[in-house]
Amino acid sequence: MRDFLKHLFPRVVLERNLRLTYTFCLGGLALTTFLVLVLTGLLLLFYYRPSPGGAYDSIRFIENAVWGGRYLRSLHRLASHTLLVLIMLHALRVILTGAYRHPRHGTWVVGTMLMFLAVFAAYTGYLLPLDQLAYWAARTGMELLRALPGGAVIFHLLVPDQIAGPLSLQRFFALHIAVIPLSMMALIFLHFFRIRRSRGLLPYL
Ligand code: HEM
């Protein structure tokens, strides 16, 4: 634990590791966007109702009756798209600079997990408004998943009743607001720990 904290909050950081031209701060921007998502998501939670009868109405209420609600919802949606773009660009930068190689394997693997979780978070969030777009996107995604080898097991875990049924909506909701964000937070800490552990960013090599 002491080792973990020491690497998370080092006393000294090399000046050249903070140069923007090398990383374009893409990882830092991804972190900032993630924090915007958490904050706007927490505010949306004050009004959203995860039930087949209440979800769509609560979204309409947020849009039309809550002060700043439309802006808040748009910001959450925009940030989710931005996060995916930033993660892809960040991964591309890592590939182009060869930073996935030893001793940065661990950072790369944790990053890949973060990428999958971010896509999964966006997908589970897509169903929550329970409008036509959400319903058909969830349905198409789930049918595709079921067609994959072993996909039927995950399908039945995610959709125990029917697409957009009470229990599946509850599960998408739990994944979207708790399981995925908390796992991402833990992995982001681990990502930063691994970066410190491999003695900072690539110019160190
Ligand atoms: C929520 C997602 C992510 C966040 C918040 C994040 C954050 C960061 C930050 C702040 C850095 C420091 C340097 C920089 O800004 O480029 C970094 C470095 C790194 N990231 Fe990520 N990252 C994420 C996803 C990923 C993904 C998807 C990959 C690859 C599949 C990845 C692989 C790496 C590697 C290998 C380094 C070390 C680069 C070097 O030493 O030059 N990260 N990350």
mmCIF file of N, CA, C and O in Angstrom, residues 73-140:
data_model
loop_
_atom_site.group_PDB
_atom_site.id
_atom_site.type_symbol
_atom_site.label_atom_id
_atom_site.label_comp_id
_atom_site.label_asym_id
_atom_site.label_seq_id
_atom_site.Cartn_x
_atom_site.Cartn_y
_atom_site.Cartn_z
ATOM 1 N N ARG A 73 -28.126 17.176 -19.685
ATOM 2 C CA ARG A 73 -28.232 15.906 -20.396
ATOM 3 C C ARG A 73 -27.363 15.921 -21.657
ATOM 4 O O ARG A 73 -26.661 14.964 -21.959
ATOM 5 N N SER A 74 -27.395 17.060 -22.383
ATOM 6 C CA SER A 74 -26.585 17.170 -23.600
ATOM 7 C C SER A 74 -25.104 17.087 -23.271
ATOM 8 O O SER A 74 -24.333 16.452 -23.984
ATOM 9 N N LEU A 75 -24.733 17.714 -22.137
ATOM 10 C CA LEU A 75 -23.314 17.694 -21.747
ATOM 11 C C LEU A 75 -22.879 16.261 -21.445
ATOM 12 O O LEU A 75 -21.785 15.830 -21.839
ATOM 13 N N HIS A 76 -23.742 15.515 -20.759
ATOM 14 C CA HIS A 76 -23.419 14.127 -20.412
ATOM 15 C C HIS A 76 -23.243 13.296 -21.690
ATOM 16 O O HIS A 76 -22.283 12.543 -21.825
ATOM 17 N N ARG A 77 -24.147 13.485 -22.639
ATOM 18 C CA ARG A 77 -24.101 12.725 -23.888
ATOM 19 C C ARG A 77 -22.868 13.113 -24.706
ATOM 20 O O ARG A 77 -22.134 12.253 -25.200
ATOM 21 N N LEU A 78 -22.620 14.424 -24.809
ATOM 22 C CA LEU A 78 -21.474 14.911 -25.584
ATOM 23 C C LEU A 78 -20.166 14.410 -24.967
ATOM 24 O O LEU A 78 -19.251 13.971 -25.677
ATOM 25 N N ALA A 79 -20.108 14.460 -23.619
ATOM 26 C CA ALA A 79 -18.885 14.008 -22.944
ATOM 27 C C ALA A 79 -18.652 12.519 -23.187
ATOM 28 O O ALA A 79 -17.503 12.084 -23.313
ATOM 29 N N SER A 80 -19.732 11.737 -23.280
ATOM 30 C CA SER A 80 -19.543 10.297 -23.497
ATOM 31 C C SER A 80 -18.945 10.053 -24.890
ATOM 32 O O SER A 80 -18.070 9.209 -25.057
ATOM 33 N N HIS A 81 -19.397 10.826 -25.890
ATOM 34 C CA HIS A 81 -18.823 10.678 -27.229
ATOM 35 C C HIS A 81 -17.367 11.143 -27.237
ATOM 36 O O HIS A 81 -16.493 10.486 -27.801
ATOM 37 N N THR A 82 -17.142 12.298 -26.571
ATOM 38 C CA THR A 82 -15.789 12.867 -26.544
ATOM 39 C C THR A 82 -14.806 11.897 -25.890
ATOM 40 O O THR A 82 -13.677 11.731 -26.356
ATOM 41 N N LEU A 83 -15.261 11.244 -24.800
ATOM 42 C CA LEU A 83 -14.361 10.312 -24.099
ATOM 43 C C LEU A 83 -13.905 9.202 -25.046
ATOM 44 O O LEU A 83 -12.717 8.860 -25.094
ATOM 45 N N LEU A 84 -14.838 8.662 -25.824
ATOM 46 C CA LEU A 84 -14.468 7.562 -26.726
ATOM 47 C C LEU A 84 -13.455 8.041 -27.764
ATOM 48 O O LEU A 84 -12.454 7.362 -28.030
ATOM 49 N N VAL A 85 -13.691 9.240 -28.326
ATOM 50 C CA VAL A 85 -12.762 9.773 -29.340
ATOM 51 C C VAL A 85 -11.379 9.995 -28.710
ATOM 52 O O VAL A 85 -10.347 9.600 -29.275
ATOM 53 N N LEU A 86 -11.371 10.592 -27.491
ATOM 54 C CA LEU A 86 -10.090 10.877 -26.842
ATOM 55 C C LEU A 86 -9.331 9.588 -26.522
ATOM 56 O O LEU A 86 -8.109 9.521 -26.682
ATOM 57 N N ILE A 87 -10.064 8.559 -26.074
ATOM 58 C CA ILE A 87 -9.401 7.295 -25.736
ATOM 59 C C ILE A 87 -8.762 6.690 -26.990
ATOM 60 O O ILE A 87 -7.627 6.211 -26.959
ATOM 61 N N MET A 88 -9.501 6.748 -28.110
ATOM 62 C CA MET A 88 -8.956 6.193 -29.368
ATOM 63 C C MET A 88 -7.698 6.976 -29.777
ATOM 64 O O MET A 88 -6.687 6.388 -30.164
ATOM 65 N N LEU A 89 -7.761 8.319 -29.689
ATOM 66 C CA LEU A 89 -6.605 9.140 -30.089
ATOM 67 C C LEU A 89 -5.412 8.878 -29.157
ATOM 68 O O LEU A 89 -4.267 8.790 -29.603
ATOM 69 N N HIS A 90 -5.722 8.729 -27.857
ATOM 70 C CA HIS A 90 -4.667 8.456 -26.869
ATOM 71 C C HIS A 90 -4.003 7.107 -27.182
ATOM 72 O O HIS A 90 -2.770 7.001 -27.187
ATOM 73 N N ALA A 91 -4.830 6.102 -27.479
ATOM 74 C CA ALA A 91 -4.285 4.773 -27.807
ATOM 75 C C ALA A 91 -3.454 4.853 -29.094
ATOM 76 O O ALA A 91 -2.398 4.216 -29.195
ATOM 77 N N LEU A 92 -3.922 5.651 -30.052
ATOM 78 C CA LEU A 92 -3.184 5.810 -31.312
ATOM 79 C C LEU A 92 -1.816 6.446 -31.050
ATOM 80 O O LEU A 92 -0.793 6.016 -31.581
ATOM 81 N N ARG A 93 -1.811 7.455 -30.172
ATOM 82 C CA ARG A 93 -0.530 8.117 -29.821
ATOM 83 C C ARG A 93 0.419 7.100 -29.183
ATOM 84 O O ARG A 93 1.606 7.043 -29.501
ATOM 85 N N VAL A 94 -0.142 6.252 -28.301
ATOM 86 C CA VAL A 94 0.683 5.243 -27.628
ATOM 87 C C VAL A 94 1.249 4.268 -28.665
ATOM 88 O O VAL A 94 2.430 3.910 -28.622
ATOM 89 N N ILE A 95 0.443 3.887 -29.644
ATOM 90 C CA ILE A 95 0.910 2.947 -30.675
ATOM 91 C C ILE A 95 2.007 3.614 -31.516
ATOM 92 O O ILE A 95 3.073 3.038 -31.738
ATOM 93 N N LEU A 96 1.752 4.856 -31.952
ATOM 94 C CA LEU A 96 2.702 5.520 -32.852
ATOM 95 C C LEU A 96 4.045 5.808 -32.178
ATOM 96 O O LEU A 96 5.071 5.872 -32.844
ATOM 97 N N THR A 97 4.029 5.999 -30.846
ATOM 98 C CA THR A 97 5.294 6.266 -30.166
ATOM 99 C C THR A 97 5.896 4.976 -29.590
ATOM 100 O O THR A 97 6.926 5.023 -28.916
ATOM 101 N N GLY A 98 5.242 3.841 -29.846
ATOM 102 C CA GLY A 98 5.781 2.554 -29.384
ATOM 103 C C GLY A 98 5.759 2.407 -27.872
ATOM 104 O O GLY A 98 6.506 1.603 -27.308
ATOM 105 N N ALA A 99 4.883 3.160 -27.191
ATOM 106 C CA ALA A 99 4.888 3.152 -25.724
ATOM 107 C C ALA A 99 4.198 1.912 -25.144
ATOM 108 O O ALA A 99 4.108 1.781 -23.934
ATOM 109 N N TYR A 100 3.716 1.015 -25.993
ATOM 110 C CA TYR A 100 3.056 -0.207 -25.492
ATOM 111 C C TYR A 100 4.083 -1.283 -25.156
ATOM 112 O O TYR A 100 3.765 -2.301 -24.557
ATOM 113 N N ARG A 101 5.358 -1.062 -25.567
ATOM 114 C CA ARG A 101 6.382 -2.098 -25.385
ATOM 115 C C ARG A 101 6.878 -2.143 -23.946
ATOM 116 O O ARG A 101 6.590 -1.260 -23.148
ATOM 117 N N HIS A 102 7.647 -3.185 -23.627
ATOM 118 C CA HIS A 102 8.285 -3.301 -22.325
ATOM 119 C C HIS A 102 9.005 -2.000 -21.963
ATOM 120 O O HIS A 102 9.657 -1.446 -22.847
ATOM 121 N N PRO A 103 8.930 -1.452 -20.781
ATOM 122 C CA PRO A 103 8.294 -1.975 -19.568
ATOM 123 C C PRO A 103 6.867 -1.463 -19.387
ATOM 124 O O PRO A 103 6.398 -1.376 -18.255
ATOM 125 N N ARG A 104 6.177 -1.094 -20.468
ATOM 126 C CA ARG A 104 4.853 -0.476 -20.318
ATOM 127 C C ARG A 104 3.694 -1.407 -20.675
ATOM 128 O O ARG A 104 2.585 -0.949 -20.874
ATOM 129 N N HIS A 105 4.004 -2.728 -20.738
ATOM 130 C CA HIS A 105 2.954 -3.718 -21.018
ATOM 131 C C HIS A 105 1.740 -3.543 -20.133
ATOM 132 O O HIS A 105 0.605 -3.516 -20.590
ATOM 133 N N GLY A 106 2.034 -3.434 -18.805
ATOM 134 C CA GLY A 106 0.958 -3.364 -17.806
ATOM 135 C C GLY A 106 0.061 -2.164 -18.071
ATOM 136 O O GLY A 106 -1.170 -2.289 -18.064
ATOM 137 N N THR A 107 0.687 -1.009 -18.327
ATOM 138 C CA THR A 107 -0.089 0.217 -18.586
ATOM 139 C C THR A 107 -0.980 0.015 -19.804
ATOM 140 O O THR A 107 -2.139 0.418 -19.832
ATOM 141 N N TRP A 108 -0.434 -0.635 -20.811
ATOM 142 C CA TRP A 108 -1.170 -0.893 -22.058
ATOM 143 C C TRP A 108 -2.373 -1.806 -21.803
ATOM 144 O O TRP A 108 -3.489 -1.547 -22.259
ATOM 145 N N VAL A 109 -2.126 -2.882 -21.027
ATOM 146 C CA VAL A 109 -3.210 -3.840 -20.756
ATOM 147 C C VAL A 109 -4.327 -3.170 -19.960
ATOM 148 O O VAL A 109 -5.517 -3.290 -20.297
ATOM 149 N N VAL A 110 -3.946 -2.402 -18.930
ATOM 150 C CA VAL A 110 -4.961 -1.693 -18.130
ATOM 151 C C VAL A 110 -5.712 -0.697 -19.027
ATOM 152 O O VAL A 110 -6.936 -0.558 -18.949
ATOM 153 N N GLY A 111 -4.974 -0.020 -19.924
ATOM 154 C CA GLY A 111 -5.597 0.917 -20.867
ATOM 155 C C GLY A 111 -6.619 0.229 -21.751
ATOM 156 O O GLY A 111 -7.711 0.752 -21.988
ATOM 157 N N THR A 112 -6.273 -0.969 -22.230
ATOM 158 C CA THR A 112 -7.211 -1.706 -23.096
ATOM 159 C C THR A 112 -8.500 -2.034 -22.335
ATOM 160 O O THR A 112 -9.602 -1.917 -22.873
ATOM 161 N N MET A 113 -8.324 -2.428 -21.058
ATOM 162 C CA MET A 113 -9.523 -2.720 -20.234
ATOM 163 C C MET A 113 -10.367 -1.458 -20.113
ATOM 164 O O MET A 113 -11.596 -1.503 -20.196
ATOM 165 N N LEU A 114 -9.699 -0.310 -19.916
ATOM 166 C CA LEU A 114 -10.427 0.964 -19.787
ATOM 167 C C LEU A 114 -11.213 1.258 -21.062
ATOM 168 O O LEU A 114 -12.348 1.738 -21.013
ATOM 169 N N MET A 115 -10.592 0.939 -22.204
ATOM 170 C CA MET A 115 -11.263 1.210 -23.481
ATOM 171 C C MET A 115 -12.554 0.372 -23.590
ATOM 172 O O MET A 115 -13.612 0.902 -23.928
ATOM 173 N N PHE A 116 -12.456 -0.923 -23.252
ATOM 174 C CA PHE A 116 -13.652 -1.779 -23.326
ATOM 175 C C PHE A 116 -14.731 -1.289 -22.355
ATOM 176 O O PHE A 116 -15.916 -1.245 -22.690
ATOM 177 N N LEU A 117 -14.294 -0.906 -21.151
ATOM 178 C CA LEU A 117 -15.273 -0.443 -20.158
ATOM 179 C C LEU A 117 -15.958 0.841 -20.621
ATOM 180 O O LEU A 117 -17.162 1.017 -20.412
ATOM 181 N N ALA A 118 -15.179 1.739 -21.271
ATOM 182 C CA ALA A 118 -15.778 3.007 -21.735
ATOM 183 C C ALA A 118 -16.835 2.722 -22.804
ATOM 184 O O ALA A 118 -17.906 3.344 -22.806
ATOM 185 N N VAL A 119 -16.561 1.763 -23.697
ATOM 186 C CA VAL A 119 -17.542 1.418 -24.734
ATOM 187 C C VAL A 119 -18.785 0.799 -24.073
ATOM 188 O O VAL A 119 -19.924 1.140 -24.410
ATOM 189 N N PHE A 120 -18.555 -0.067 -23.090
ATOM 190 C CA PHE A 120 -19.660 -0.738 -22.399
ATOM 191 C C PHE A 120 -20.501 0.283 -21.625
ATOM 192 O O PHE A 120 -21.742 0.193 -21.599
ATOM 193 N N ALA A 121 -19.825 1.272 -21.036
ATOM 194 C CA ALA A 121 -20.553 2.320 -20.295
ATOM 195 C C ALA A 121 -21.456 3.094 -21.255
ATOM 196 O O ALA A 121 -22.616 3.378 -20.947
ATOM 197 N N ALA A 122 -20.900 3.428 -22.439
ATOM 198 C CA ALA A 122 -21.695 4.186 -23.411
ATOM 199 C C ALA A 122 -22.885 3.347 -23.871
ATOM 200 O O ALA A 122 -24.004 3.857 -24.007
ATOM 201 N N TYR A 123 -22.669 2.057 -24.075
ATOM 202 C CA TYR A 123 -23.739 1.183 -24.556
ATOM 203 C C TYR A 123 -24.857 1.033 -23.506
ATOM 204 O O TYR A 123 -26.043 1.159 -23.831
ATOM 205 N N THR A 124 -24.459 0.788 -22.250
ATOM 206 C CA THR A 124 -25.491 0.603 -21.215
ATOM 207 C C THR A 124 -26.257 1.914 -20.987
ATOM 208 O O THR A 124 -27.450 1.898 -20.699
ATOM 209 N N GLY A 125 -25.561 3.051 -21.141
ATOM 210 C CA GLY A 125 -26.226 4.343 -20.958
ATOM 211 C C GLY A 125 -27.224 4.623 -22.071
ATOM 212 O O GLY A 125 -28.219 5.312 -21.868
ATOM 213 N N TYR A 126 -26.962 4.068 -23.231
ATOM 214 C CA TYR A 126 -27.807 4.320 -24.400
ATOM 215 C C TYR A 126 -29.240 3.831 -24.197
ATOM 216 O O TYR A 126 -30.193 4.428 -24.693
ATOM 217 N N LEU A 127 -29.391 2.726 -23.429
ATOM 218 C CA LEU A 127 -30.738 2.160 -23.228
ATOM 219 C C LEU A 127 -31.567 3.001 -22.255
ATOM 220 O O LEU A 127 -32.800 3.044 -22.354
ATOM 221 N N LEU A 128 -30.895 3.678 -21.332
ATOM 222 C CA LEU A 128 -31.602 4.263 -20.186
ATOM 223 C C LEU A 128 -32.760 5.205 -20.524
ATOM 224 O O LEU A 128 -33.778 5.176 -19.842
ATOM 225 N N PRO A 129 -32.670 6.067 -21.581
ATOM 226 C CA PRO A 129 -33.815 6.952 -21.848
ATOM 227 C C PRO A 129 -35.068 6.196 -22.288
ATOM 228 O O PRO A 129 -36.168 6.727 -22.215
ATOM 229 N N LEU A 130 -34.885 4.982 -22.748
ATOM 230 C CA LEU A 130 -35.993 4.109 -23.163
ATOM 231 C C LEU A 130 -36.882 4.731 -24.253
ATOM 232 O O LEU A 130 -38.103 4.533 -24.255
ATOM 233 N N ASP A 131 -36.276 5.490 -25.151
ATOM 234 C CA ASP A 131 -37.027 5.946 -26.326
ATOM 235 C C ASP A 131 -36.825 4.921 -27.447
ATOM 236 O O ASP A 131 -36.169 3.885 -27.244
ATOM 237 N N GLN A 132 -37.361 5.199 -28.625
ATOM 238 C CA GLN A 132 -37.274 4.238 -29.729
ATOM 239 C C GLN A 132 -35.819 3.932 -30.096
ATOM 240 O O GLN A 132 -35.440 2.778 -30.306
ATOM 241 N N LEU A 133 -35.004 5.006 -30.150
ATOM 242 C CA LEU A 133 -33.593 4.849 -30.519
ATOM 243 C C LEU A 133 -32.897 3.912 -29.537
ATOM 244 O O LEU A 133 -32.178 2.984 -29.925
ATOM 245 N N ALA A 134 -33.156 4.159 -28.236
ATOM 246 C CA ALA A 134 -32.531 3.364 -27.188
ATOM 247 C C ALA A 134 -32.964 1.898 -27.306
ATOM 248 O O ALA A 134 -32.143 0.982 -27.256
ATOM 249 N N TYR A 135 -34.277 1.705 -27.475
ATOM 250 C CA TYR A 135 -34.807 0.339 -27.523
ATOM 251 C C TYR A 135 -34.183 -0.457 -28.661
ATOM 252 O O TYR A 135 -33.683 -1.565 -28.473
ATOM 253 N N TRP A 136 -34.159 0.157 -29.863
ATOM 254 C CA TRP A 136 -33.671 -0.607 -31.018
ATOM 255 C C TRP A 136 -32.160 -0.776 -30.993
ATOM 256 O O TRP A 136 -31.643 -1.797 -31.451
ATOM 257 N N ALA A 137 -31.438 0.212 -30.437
ATOM 258 C CA ALA A 137 -29.981 0.073 -30.322
ATOM 259 C C ALA A 137 -29.657 -1.071 -29.363
ATOM 260 O O ALA A 137 -28.806 -1.919 -29.647
ATOM 261 N N ALA A 138 -30.369 -1.124 -28.228
ATOM 262 C CA ALA A 138 -30.119 -2.179 -27.243
ATOM 263 C C ALA A 138 -30.486 -3.530 -27.844
ATOM 264 O O ALA A 138 -29.768 -4.524 -27.689
ATOM 265 N N ARG A 139 -31.601 -3.568 -28.558
ATOM 266 C CA ARG A 139 -32.064 -4.820 -29.135
ATOM 267 C C ARG A 139 -31.051 -5.351 -30.161
ATOM 268 O O ARG A 139 -30.655 -6.520 -30.108
ATOM 269 N N THR A 140 -30.601 -4.462 -31.074
ATOM 270 C CA THR A 140 -29.650 -4.883 -32.097
ATOM 271 C C THR A 140 -28.357 -5.377 -31.449
ATOM 272 O O THR A 140 -27.841 -6.450 -31.802
#
